[in-house]
CSV table of C-alpha atoms in Angstrom, one decimal:
chain,number,residue,atom,x,y,z
X,1,MET,CA,-1.0,24.2,24.3
X,2,ASN,CA,-2.6,21.6,25.0
X,3,SER,CA,-5.3,19.0,23.4
X,4,THR,CA,-8.0,20.7,23.5
X,5,GLU,CA,-7.2,24.4,23.3
X,6,ALA,CA,-5.5,23.0,19.9
X,7,ARG,CA,-6.5,21.7,17.0
X,8,VAL,CA,-7.9,18.9,16.3
X,9,ALA,CA,-6.7,17.0,12.3
X,10,LEU,CA,-7.6,13.2,11.5
X,11,VAL,CA,-5.4,12.1,8.9
X,12,THR,CA,-6.1,8.9,7.0
X,13,GLY,CA,-3.0,6.1,6.2
X,14,ALA,CA,-0.4,8.4,8.4
X,15,SER,CA,1.8,5.7,9.6
X,16,SER,CA,3.5,5.8,6.1
X,17,GLY,CA,4.4,8.3,3.5
X,18,ILE,CA,2.9,11.9,3.0
X,19,GLY,CA,0.6,10.6,5.7
X,20,LEU,CA,2.3,10.4,7.8
X,21,ALA,CA,4.3,13.3,7.3
X,22,ALA,CA,1.4,15.2,7.3
X,23,ALA,CA,1.0,14.2,10.8
X,24,ASN,CA,4.3,15.4,11.8
X,25,ALA,CA,4.3,18.8,10.3
X,26,LEU,CA,0.5,19.5,11.8
X,27,LEU,CA,2.3,18.2,15.8
X,28,ASP,CA,4.5,21.2,14.3
X,29,ALA,CA,1.7,23.6,13.9
X,30,GLY,CA,0.5,23.4,17.1
X,31,TYR,CA,-2.1,20.4,15.5
X,32,SER,CA,-4.0,18.2,17.9
X,33,VAL,CA,-3.7,14.7,15.2
X,34,TYR,CA,-4.9,11.4,14.6
X,35,GLY,CA,-4.4,9.1,12.7
X,36,LEU,CA,-5.5,6.3,10.7
X,37,SER,CA,-4.8,2.7,9.1
X,38,ARG,CA,-6.0,-0.5,8.6
X,39,HIS,CA,-2.8,-1.8,11.6
X,40,PRO,CA,-1.1,-0.7,14.8
X,41,PHE,CA,1.6,2.1,14.6
X,42,PRO,CA,3.4,2.4,18.0
X,43,GLY,CA,6.0,4.3,17.4
X,44,ALA,CA,4.0,7.7,16.3
X,45,ARG,CA,4.2,10.6,17.8
X,46,HIS,CA,0.1,11.6,17.0
X,47,THR,CA,-2.1,8.9,18.5
X,48,HIS,CA,-2.5,6.1,16.3
X,49,LEU,CA,-6.9,4.5,15.6
X,50,VAL,CA,-6.7,1.1,13.4
X,51,ALA,CA,-9.8,2.2,11.3
X,52,ASP,CA,-9.8,0.7,7.9
X,53,VAL,CA,-10.5,3.5,5.4
X,54,THR,CA,-13.0,1.0,2.9
X,55,ASP,CA,-14.9,-0.4,6.1
X,56,GLU,CA,-17.8,2.6,7.0
X,57,ALA,CA,-18.6,1.1,10.7
X,58,GLN,CA,-15.0,1.0,11.9
X,59,VAL,CA,-14.1,5.2,9.8
X,60,ARG,CA,-17.4,6.8,12.3
X,61,ALA,CA,-16.2,4.9,16.0
X,62,ALA,CA,-12.6,6.3,14.5
X,63,VAL,CA,-14.3,9.2,14.3
X,64,ASP,CA,-16.9,9.5,17.2
X,65,ALA,CA,-13.7,8.2,19.5
X,66,VAL,CA,-11.8,11.9,18.5
X,67,LEU,CA,-14.8,13.7,19.2
X,68,ALA,CA,-15.7,12.1,21.8
X,69,ARG,CA,-12.5,12.4,23.8
X,70,GLU,CA,-11.7,16.6,21.5
X,71,GLY,CA,-14.8,17.6,21.1
X,72,ARG,CA,-14.2,18.5,17.8
X,73,VAL,CA,-11.8,18.2,14.4
X,74,ASP,CA,-11.2,21.1,12.3
X,75,LEU,CA,-8.7,19.8,9.8
X,76,LEU,CA,-9.6,15.7,7.9
X,77,VAL,CA,-7.4,14.5,5.4
X,78,ASN,CA,-7.7,11.6,3.1
X,79,ASN,CA,-4.6,10.6,2.6
X,80,ALA,CA,-4.8,6.9,2.4
X,81,GLY,CA,-4.7,4.7,-1.0
X,82,PHE,CA,-3.1,2.9,-3.2
X,83,GLY,CA,-1.9,2.3,-6.6
X,84,ILE,CA,-2.7,-0.7,-9.1
X,85,SER,CA,-0.8,-0.7,-12.5
X,86,GLY,CA,-1.4,-3.5,-15.4
X,87,ALA,CA,-3.6,-3.2,-18.9
X,88,VAL,CA,-6.9,-1.5,-18.8
X,89,GLU,CA,-8.1,-5.4,-21.4
X,90,PHE,CA,-6.7,-7.5,-18.8
X,91,THR,CA,-7.8,-5.6,-15.0
X,92,ASP,CA,-10.0,-7.6,-13.4
X,93,ASP,CA,-14.2,-5.7,-11.7
X,94,ALA,CA,-12.7,-6.9,-8.7
X,95,ALA,CA,-9.2,-5.0,-8.6
X,96,ALA,CA,-10.4,-1.5,-10.5
X,97,ARG,CA,-13.0,-2.3,-7.2
X,98,ARG,CA,-10.2,-2.5,-4.9
X,99,GLN,CA,-8.5,1.4,-6.9
X,100,PHE,CA,-12.2,2.9,-6.0
X,101,ASP,CA,-12.6,0.8,-2.7
X,102,VAL,CA,-9.9,2.6,-0.9
X,103,ASN,CA,-8.9,5.7,-3.0
X,104,LEU,CA,-12.9,7.0,-3.9
X,105,PHE,CA,-14.7,5.6,-1.5
X,106,GLY,CA,-12.6,5.4,1.9
X,107,THR,CA,-12.4,8.9,0.7
X,108,LEU,CA,-16.2,9.1,0.9
X,109,ASN,CA,-16.5,6.6,4.3
X,110,CYS,CA,-14.7,9.5,6.1
X,111,ILE,CA,-16.3,12.5,4.3
X,112,ARG,CA,-19.0,11.5,5.3
X,113,ALA,CA,-18.5,10.8,9.2
X,114,VAL,CA,-17.0,14.6,9.6
X,115,ALA,CA,-19.0,16.8,7.3
X,116,PRO,CA,-22.0,16.8,9.8
X,117,HIS,CA,-20.4,18.1,12.8
X,118,MET,CA,-18.0,20.4,10.6
X,119,ARG,CA,-21.3,21.9,9.4
X,120,ALA,CA,-23.1,21.7,13.0
X,121,ARG,CA,-19.5,23.7,14.1
X,122,HIS,CA,-19.7,26.3,10.5
X,123,GLY,CA,-15.5,25.8,10.7
X,124,GLY,CA,-13.0,22.5,9.0
X,125,THR,CA,-11.3,22.2,6.5
X,126,ILE,CA,-11.6,18.8,4.8
X,127,LEU,CA,-8.1,18.3,2.6
X,128,ASN,CA,-8.3,15.1,-0.1
X,129,VAL,CA,-5.1,14.2,-1.8
X,130,GLY,CA,-5.4,13.4,-4.9
X,131,SER,CA,-2.7,12.5,-7.9
X,132,VAL,CA,-1.4,14.8,-11.5
X,133,ALA,CA,-2.3,10.9,-11.5
X,134,GLY,CA,-5.8,11.9,-12.6
X,135,SER,CA,-5.4,15.7,-14.0
X,136,ILE,CA,-2.8,13.1,-17.3
X,137,PRO,CA,-4.0,9.6,-17.3
X,138,ILE,CA,-1.2,7.3,-17.2
X,139,PRO,CA,-1.5,4.5,-19.3
X,140,PHE,CA,-1.4,0.8,-17.4
X,141,GLN,CA,-2.4,2.9,-14.2
X,142,ALA,CA,-5.5,4.3,-15.2
X,143,PHE,CA,-8.0,3.1,-12.8
X,144,TYR,CA,-5.7,5.0,-10.8
X,145,SER,CA,-5.9,7.7,-12.5
X,146,ALA,CA,-9.5,7.4,-12.5
X,147,ALA,CA,-10.1,7.3,-9.2
X,148,LYS,CA,-7.7,10.2,-8.8
X,149,ALA,CA,-10.0,12.3,-11.1
X,150,ALA,CA,-13.0,11.6,-9.2
X,151,VAL,CA,-11.1,12.5,-6.0
X,152,ALA,CA,-10.5,15.7,-7.9
X,153,SER,CA,-14.6,15.7,-9.3
X,154,VAL,CA,-16.4,15.2,-6.0
X,155,THR,CA,-14.3,16.9,-4.1
X,156,MET,CA,-14.8,20.3,-6.6
X,157,ALA,CA,-18.7,19.7,-6.0
X,158,LEU,CA,-18.2,19.7,-2.1
X,159,GLN,CA,-16.7,22.7,-2.0
X,160,ASN,CA,-19.9,24.2,-3.4
X,161,GLU,CA,-22.5,22.3,-1.3
X,162,LEU,CA,-20.3,23.3,1.8
X,163,ARG,CA,-19.2,26.4,1.6
X,164,PRO,CA,-22.7,28.1,2.5
X,165,PHE,CA,-21.4,26.4,5.9
X,166,SER,CA,-17.7,28.2,5.9
X,167,VAL,CA,-16.3,24.9,5.8
X,168,ASN,CA,-13.5,24.3,3.2
X,169,VAL,CA,-12.1,21.7,0.3
X,170,CYS,CA,-9.7,21.1,-0.9
X,171,ALA,CA,-8.1,18.6,-2.9
X,172,LEU,CA,-3.7,18.5,-2.9
X,173,LEU,CA,-2.0,17.0,-6.3
X,174,PRO,CA,1.5,16.0,-5.7
X,175,GLY,CA,3.5,14.2,-8.5
X,176,ASP,CA,6.4,11.9,-7.8
X,177,VAL,CA,6.7,11.0,-4.3
X,178,ARG,CA,9.2,9.0,-2.7
X,179,THR,CA,7.1,6.4,-0.7
X,180,GLY,CA,6.3,2.9,0.1
X,181,PHE,CA,3.6,3.9,-2.9
X,182,THR,CA,5.9,2.2,-5.0
X,183,ALA,CA,6.2,-1.0,-2.7
X,184,ALA,CA,2.8,-1.5,-2.0
X,185,ARG,CA,1.9,-1.2,-5.8
X,186,GLU,CA,-0.3,-3.9,-6.8
X,187,LYS,CA,1.0,-4.8,-10.5
X,188,ASN,CA,-1.0,-7.1,-12.6
X,189,ALA,CA,1.7,-8.2,-16.0
X,190,ALA,CA,-0.9,-10.0,-18.2
X,191,GLY,CA,-1.3,-9.6,-21.1
X,192,SER,CA,2.9,-8.2,-21.8
X,193,GLU,CA,3.9,-10.3,-24.2
X,194,VAL,CA,0.3,-7.9,-26.0
X,195,TYR,CA,1.4,-4.6,-25.1
X,196,THR,CA,4.7,-4.8,-25.3
X,197,ALA,CA,5.2,-1.5,-23.4
X,198,LEU,CA,3.2,-2.2,-20.1
X,199,ALA,CA,6.8,-3.6,-17.3
X,200,ARG,CA,8.7,-0.4,-19.4
X,201,SER,CA,6.6,1.7,-18.3
X,202,VAL,CA,5.5,0.5,-14.7
X,203,ALA,CA,9.2,0.1,-14.4
X,204,GLY,CA,9.2,4.3,-15.3
X,205,MET,CA,6.4,5.8,-13.1
X,206,GLU,CA,8.7,3.9,-10.4
X,207,ARG,CA,12.5,4.7,-11.5
X,208,ASP,CA,10.3,8.6,-11.4
X,209,GLU,CA,8.5,7.9,-7.4
X,210,GLN,CA,11.8,7.0,-5.9
X,211,ASN,CA,13.8,9.5,-7.3
X,212,GLY,CA,10.4,12.3,-6.7
X,213,MET,CA,10.0,14.2,-4.0
X,214,ALA,CA,10.2,13.6,-0.5
X,215,PRO,CA,7.0,13.7,1.5
X,216,GLU,CA,8.2,15.7,3.6
X,217,LYS,CA,7.5,18.5,2.0
X,218,ALA,CA,4.0,17.6,0.5
X,219,GLY,CA,3.6,17.1,4.5
X,220,ALA,CA,4.2,20.7,4.9
X,221,PHE,CA,2.4,22.0,1.8
X,222,ILE,CA,-1.0,19.9,3.8
X,223,ALA,CA,0.5,22.2,7.0
X,224,HIS,CA,0.1,25.6,5.4
X,225,VAL,CA,-3.2,24.6,3.4
X,226,ALA,CA,-4.8,23.6,6.7
X,227,ASP,CA,-4.5,27.2,8.2
X,228,LYS,CA,-5.8,29.1,5.6
X,229,LYS,CA,-9.3,30.1,5.7
X,230,SER,CA,-9.4,29.9,1.6
X,231,VAL,CA,-7.8,28.2,-0.4
X,232,ARG,CA,-8.3,27.0,-4.0
X,233,PRO,CA,-10.4,23.5,-4.8
X,234,ILE,CA,-7.0,22.4,-5.6
X,235,ASN,CA,-3.4,23.0,-5.5
X,236,THR,CA,-0.4,21.6,-7.2
X,237,ILE,CA,2.2,20.7,-5.5
X,238,GLY,CA,6.0,21.1,-7.4
X,239,LEU,CA,6.7,23.7,-10.1
X,240,GLN,CA,7.4,20.9,-12.5
X,241,TYR,CA,3.8,20.2,-12.1
X,242,LYS,CA,1.5,23.0,-11.4
X,243,PHE,CA,3.8,23.0,-15.9
X,244,PHE,CA,2.0,19.6,-16.8
X,245,CYS,CA,-1.2,20.4,-14.9
X,246,PHE,CA,-0.7,23.0,-17.1
X,247,LEU,CA,-0.3,22.1,-20.8
X,248,VAL,CA,-3.2,20.4,-19.3
X,249,LYS,CA,-6.1,23.2,-20.2
X,250,ILE,CA,-3.7,24.4,-23.0
X,251,LEU,CA,-3.1,21.9,-25.3
X,252,PRO,CA,-5.8,20.2,-27.5
X,253,ALA,CA,-6.2,16.4,-25.4
X,254,LYS,CA,-5.0,14.7,-29.3
X,255,THR,CA,-1.5,16.7,-28.8
X,256,LEU,CA,-1.9,16.0,-24.7
X,257,ASN,CA,-2.0,12.1,-25.0
X,258,TRP,CA,0.2,11.7,-27.5
X,259,LEU,CA,2.9,13.5,-25.4
X,260,VAL,CA,2.1,10.4,-22.0
X,261,GLY,CA,1.5,7.9,-24.4
X,262,LEU,CA,5.8,8.7,-26.4
X,263,ILE,CA,6.4,8.3,-22.4
X,264,TYR,CA,4.5,5.7,-20.6
X,265,ALA,CA,3.2,3.9,-23.8
X,266,LYS,CA,6.6,3.7,-26.6
Protein backbone atom coordinates (compact mmCIF):
# COMPACT_ATOMS: atom_id res chain seq x y z
CA MET A 1 0.00 0.00 0.00
CA ASN A 2 1.63 3.28 -1.03
CA SER A 3 1.16 6.64 0.70
CA THR A 4 -1.52 7.82 -1.73
CA GLU A 5 -3.67 4.78 -0.93
CA ALA A 6 -3.03 4.58 2.80
CA ARG A 7 -5.12 6.25 5.42
CA VAL A 8 -3.21 9.17 6.85
CA ALA A 9 -2.61 9.68 10.58
CA LEU A 10 -1.15 12.66 12.40
CA VAL A 11 0.16 11.91 15.90
CA THR A 12 1.40 14.57 18.31
CA GLY A 13 4.05 13.86 20.92
CA ALA A 14 5.26 11.10 18.58
CA SER A 15 8.91 10.97 19.62
CA SER A 16 8.40 8.85 22.75
CA GLY A 17 5.97 7.01 24.98
CA ILE A 18 2.36 6.53 23.95
CA GLY A 19 2.76 8.78 20.90
CA LEU A 20 5.65 6.77 19.47
CA ALA A 21 3.88 3.49 20.27
CA ALA A 22 0.73 4.74 18.54
CA ALA A 23 2.69 5.87 15.49
CA ASN A 24 4.32 2.45 15.18
CA ALA A 25 1.04 0.58 15.68
CA LEU A 26 -0.65 2.71 13.04
CA LEU A 27 2.21 2.11 10.61
CA ASP A 28 1.81 -1.62 11.18
CA ALA A 29 -1.93 -1.22 10.51
CA GLY A 30 -1.20 0.32 7.11
CA TYR A 31 -1.44 4.02 7.84
CA SER A 32 0.82 6.66 6.41
CA VAL A 33 1.91 8.27 9.68
CA TYR A 34 3.16 11.77 10.39
CA GLY A 35 4.43 12.56 13.86
CA LEU A 36 4.86 15.91 15.55
CA SER A 37 7.13 16.90 18.39
CA ARG A 38 9.15 19.94 19.41
CA HIS A 39 12.47 18.39 18.43
CA PRO A 40 13.80 16.41 15.43
CA PHE A 41 13.53 12.64 15.74
CA PRO A 42 15.91 11.09 13.19
CA GLY A 43 15.25 7.50 14.27
CA ALA A 44 11.54 7.56 13.51
CA ARG A 45 9.87 5.00 11.27
CA HIS A 46 7.17 7.57 10.55
CA THR A 47 7.59 10.91 8.79
CA HIS A 48 8.51 13.31 11.56
CA LEU A 49 7.71 17.03 11.59
CA VAL A 50 8.96 19.56 14.11
CA ALA A 51 6.18 21.64 15.64
CA ASP A 52 5.28 22.88 19.10
CA VAL A 53 1.58 22.20 19.68
CA THR A 54 1.30 25.37 21.77
CA ASP A 55 2.22 27.44 18.70
CA GLU A 56 -0.86 27.67 16.49
CA ALA A 57 1.12 28.85 13.46
CA GLN A 58 3.55 25.91 13.69
CA VAL A 59 0.68 23.45 14.01
CA ARG A 60 -1.14 24.88 10.98
CA ALA A 61 2.08 24.82 8.94
CA ALA A 62 2.62 21.15 9.84
CA VAL A 63 -0.96 20.20 8.97
CA ASP A 64 -0.72 22.13 5.69
CA ALA A 65 2.46 20.22 4.86
CA VAL A 66 0.70 16.89 5.42
CA LEU A 67 -2.29 17.96 3.34
CA ALA A 68 -0.05 19.19 0.53
CA ARG A 69 1.71 15.83 0.40
CA GLU A 70 -1.18 13.45 1.11
CA GLY A 71 -4.33 15.43 0.37
CA ARG A 72 -6.05 14.17 3.51
CA VAL A 73 -5.84 13.51 7.23
CA ASP A 74 -7.97 10.57 8.33
CA LEU A 75 -6.86 10.38 11.95
CA LEU A 76 -5.59 12.95 14.43
CA VAL A 77 -4.15 11.59 17.68
CA ASN A 78 -3.69 14.38 20.22
CA ASN A 79 -1.14 12.86 22.57
CA ALA A 80 1.38 15.63 23.33
CA GLY A 81 1.44 16.46 27.01
CA PHE A 82 3.40 16.59 30.24
CA GLY A 83 2.70 16.67 33.96
CA ILE A 84 3.41 18.92 36.89
CA SER A 85 3.11 18.12 40.56
CA GLY A 86 2.91 20.25 43.67
CA ALA A 87 0.52 21.67 46.20
CA VAL A 88 -2.24 23.87 44.73
CA GLU A 89 -1.43 26.64 47.22
CA PHE A 90 2.22 26.77 46.14
CA THR A 91 1.79 26.36 42.37
CA ASP A 92 2.05 29.69 40.60
CA ASP A 93 -0.12 30.75 37.70
CA ALA A 94 2.71 30.47 35.17
CA ALA A 95 3.23 26.77 35.92
CA ALA A 96 -0.50 26.04 35.86
CA ARG A 97 -0.89 27.87 32.55
CA ARG A 98 1.97 25.90 30.98
CA GLN A 99 0.15 22.74 31.98
CA PHE A 100 -3.04 23.87 30.27
CA ASP A 101 -1.19 25.39 27.30
CA VAL A 102 0.24 22.01 26.30
CA ASN A 103 -2.37 19.52 27.48
CA LEU A 104 -5.54 21.46 26.60
CA PHE A 105 -4.76 24.36 24.27
CA GLY A 106 -2.19 22.34 22.32
CA THR A 107 -4.93 19.80 21.70
CA LEU A 108 -7.30 22.57 20.61
CA ASN A 109 -4.72 24.02 18.19
CA CYS A 110 -4.47 20.65 16.44
CA ILE A 111 -8.24 20.16 16.37
CA ARG A 112 -8.81 23.60 14.83
CA ALA A 113 -6.21 22.89 12.15
CA VAL A 114 -7.63 19.50 11.15
CA ALA A 115 -11.39 19.77 11.77
CA PRO A 116 -12.23 21.96 8.73
CA HIS A 117 -10.61 19.43 6.42
CA MET A 118 -12.43 16.50 8.04
CA ARG A 119 -15.74 18.35 7.92
CA ALA A 120 -15.30 19.07 4.23
CA ARG A 121 -14.54 15.39 3.52
CA HIS A 122 -17.33 14.16 5.81
CA GLY A 123 -14.98 11.73 7.45
CA GLY A 124 -12.16 11.26 9.91
CA THR A 125 -11.41 10.52 13.55
CA ILE A 126 -10.03 12.77 16.28
CA LEU A 127 -8.65 10.86 19.24
CA ASN A 128 -7.60 12.84 22.30
CA VAL A 129 -5.39 11.18 24.90
CA GLY A 130 -6.74 12.06 28.32
CA SER A 131 -6.08 10.30 31.62
CA VAL A 132 -7.85 8.41 34.35
CA ALA A 133 -6.50 11.23 36.54
CA GLY A 134 -8.96 13.51 34.75
CA SER A 135 -11.85 11.43 36.10
CA ILE A 136 -10.28 10.95 39.54
CA PRO A 137 -8.64 14.21 40.69
CA ILE A 138 -5.32 13.41 42.36
CA PRO A 139 -3.90 15.48 45.23
CA PHE A 140 -0.62 17.21 44.38
CA GLN A 141 -1.22 16.89 40.64
CA ALA A 142 -4.44 18.92 40.64
CA PHE A 143 -3.60 20.93 37.53
CA TYR A 144 -2.74 17.85 35.49
CA SER A 145 -6.04 16.29 36.56
CA ALA A 146 -7.90 19.51 35.74
CA ALA A 147 -6.34 19.81 32.28
CA LYS A 148 -7.16 16.19 31.43
CA ALA A 149 -10.71 16.61 32.75
CA ALA A 150 -11.04 19.57 30.39
CA VAL A 151 -9.83 17.42 27.49
CA ALA A 152 -12.57 14.87 28.26
CA SER A 153 -15.23 17.59 28.42
CA VAL A 154 -14.11 19.12 25.11
CA THR A 155 -14.08 15.65 23.56
CA MET A 156 -17.69 14.91 24.50
CA ALA A 157 -18.94 18.30 23.33
CA LEU A 158 -16.96 18.09 20.10
CA GLN A 159 -18.32 14.63 19.33
CA ASN A 160 -21.83 16.09 19.17
CA GLU A 161 -20.69 19.11 17.17
CA LEU A 162 -18.93 17.03 14.51
CA ARG A 163 -21.38 14.11 14.37
CA PRO A 164 -23.45 15.72 11.55
CA PHE A 165 -20.25 15.77 9.46
CA SER A 166 -19.50 12.05 10.02
CA VAL A 167 -16.36 12.85 12.02
CA ASN A 168 -15.66 10.58 15.00
CA VAL A 169 -14.32 12.12 18.21
CA CYS A 170 -13.24 10.17 21.26
CA ALA A 171 -10.90 10.27 24.23
CA LEU A 172 -8.57 7.57 25.45
CA LEU A 173 -7.99 7.38 29.20
CA PRO A 174 -4.84 5.46 30.11
CA GLY A 175 -3.87 4.88 33.70
CA ASP A 176 -0.26 4.32 34.72
CA VAL A 177 2.04 3.81 31.73
CA ARG A 178 5.81 3.20 31.72
CA THR A 179 7.12 6.15 29.72
CA GLY A 180 9.43 9.13 29.96
CA PHE A 181 6.46 11.09 31.29
CA THR A 182 7.65 10.27 34.81
CA ALA A 183 11.15 11.69 34.39
CA ALA A 184 9.80 14.74 32.54
CA ARG A 185 7.35 15.71 35.29
CA GLU A 186 7.97 19.22 36.60
CA LYS A 187 8.05 18.72 40.36
CA ASN A 188 7.45 21.64 42.67
CA ALA A 189 8.41 20.85 46.27
CA ALA A 190 7.44 24.28 47.63
CA GLY A 191 5.38 23.97 50.78
CA SER A 192 6.47 20.41 51.51
CA GLU A 193 7.20 21.41 55.09
CA VAL A 194 3.49 22.21 55.39
CA TYR A 195 2.08 19.50 53.14
CA THR A 196 4.08 16.60 54.53
CA ALA A 197 2.36 14.08 52.24
CA LEU A 198 3.62 15.83 49.08
CA ALA A 199 6.93 14.03 48.57
CA ARG A 200 5.48 10.65 49.51
CA SER A 201 2.51 11.18 47.20
CA VAL A 202 4.64 12.10 44.18
CA ALA A 203 7.02 9.20 44.85
CA GLY A 204 4.00 6.87 44.90
CA MET A 205 2.73 8.27 41.59
CA GLU A 206 6.11 7.73 39.98
CA ARG A 207 6.41 4.19 41.34
CA ASP A 208 2.96 3.32 39.99
CA GLU A 209 3.79 4.83 36.59
CA GLN A 210 7.00 2.89 36.23
CA ASN A 211 5.18 -0.32 37.18
CA GLY A 212 2.33 0.46 34.81
CA MET A 213 1.37 -0.88 31.41
CA ALA A 214 3.73 -0.76 28.45
CA PRO A 215 3.10 2.14 26.06
CA GLU A 216 2.68 -0.40 23.25
CA LYS A 217 -0.59 -1.51 24.84
CA ALA A 218 -1.95 2.03 24.60
CA GLY A 219 -0.60 2.37 21.07
CA ALA A 220 -2.32 -0.85 19.97
CA PHE A 221 -5.58 0.33 21.52
CA ILE A 222 -5.34 3.61 19.58
CA ALA A 223 -4.85 1.71 16.32
CA HIS A 224 -7.82 -0.52 17.20
CA VAL A 225 -10.14 2.42 17.97
CA ALA A 226 -9.01 4.27 14.84
CA ASP A 227 -10.54 1.55 12.65
CA LYS A 228 -13.97 1.69 14.27
CA LYS A 229 -16.84 3.38 12.45
CA SER A 230 -18.55 4.22 15.74
CA VAL A 231 -16.68 4.88 18.97
CA ARG A 232 -17.62 5.64 22.55
CA PRO A 233 -16.70 9.19 23.54
CA ILE A 234 -14.61 7.96 26.50
CA ASN A 235 -12.48 4.80 26.34
CA THR A 236 -10.50 3.57 29.35
CA ILE A 237 -7.61 1.12 28.94
CA GLY A 238 -7.16 -1.78 31.35
CA LEU A 239 -9.63 -3.61 33.62
CA GLN A 240 -8.15 -2.05 36.75
CA TYR A 241 -8.68 1.48 35.46
CA LYS A 242 -12.11 0.69 34.06
CA PHE A 243 -13.03 -0.43 37.58
CA PHE A 244 -11.72 2.83 39.05
CA CYS A 245 -13.78 4.85 36.56
CA PHE A 246 -16.81 2.69 37.41
CA LEU A 247 -16.35 3.65 41.06
CA VAL A 248 -16.44 7.31 40.03
CA LYS A 249 -19.94 6.74 38.67
CA ILE A 250 -21.39 4.81 41.61
CA LEU A 251 -19.72 6.21 44.73
CA PRO A 252 -20.76 9.43 46.44
CA ALA A 253 -18.18 12.14 45.79
CA LYS A 254 -17.38 12.34 49.51
CA THR A 255 -16.58 8.62 49.67
CA LEU A 256 -14.56 8.62 46.48
CA ASN A 257 -12.50 11.61 47.53
CA TRP A 258 -11.86 10.06 50.95
CA LEU A 259 -10.50 6.92 49.27
CA VAL A 260 -8.27 8.96 46.96
CA GLY A 261 -7.02 10.91 49.96
CA LEU A 262 -6.07 7.69 51.72
CA ILE A 263 -3.86 6.76 48.79
CA TYR A 264 -2.33 10.11 47.85
CA ALA A 265 -2.67 12.55 50.75
CA LYS A 266 -1.80 10.71 53.96
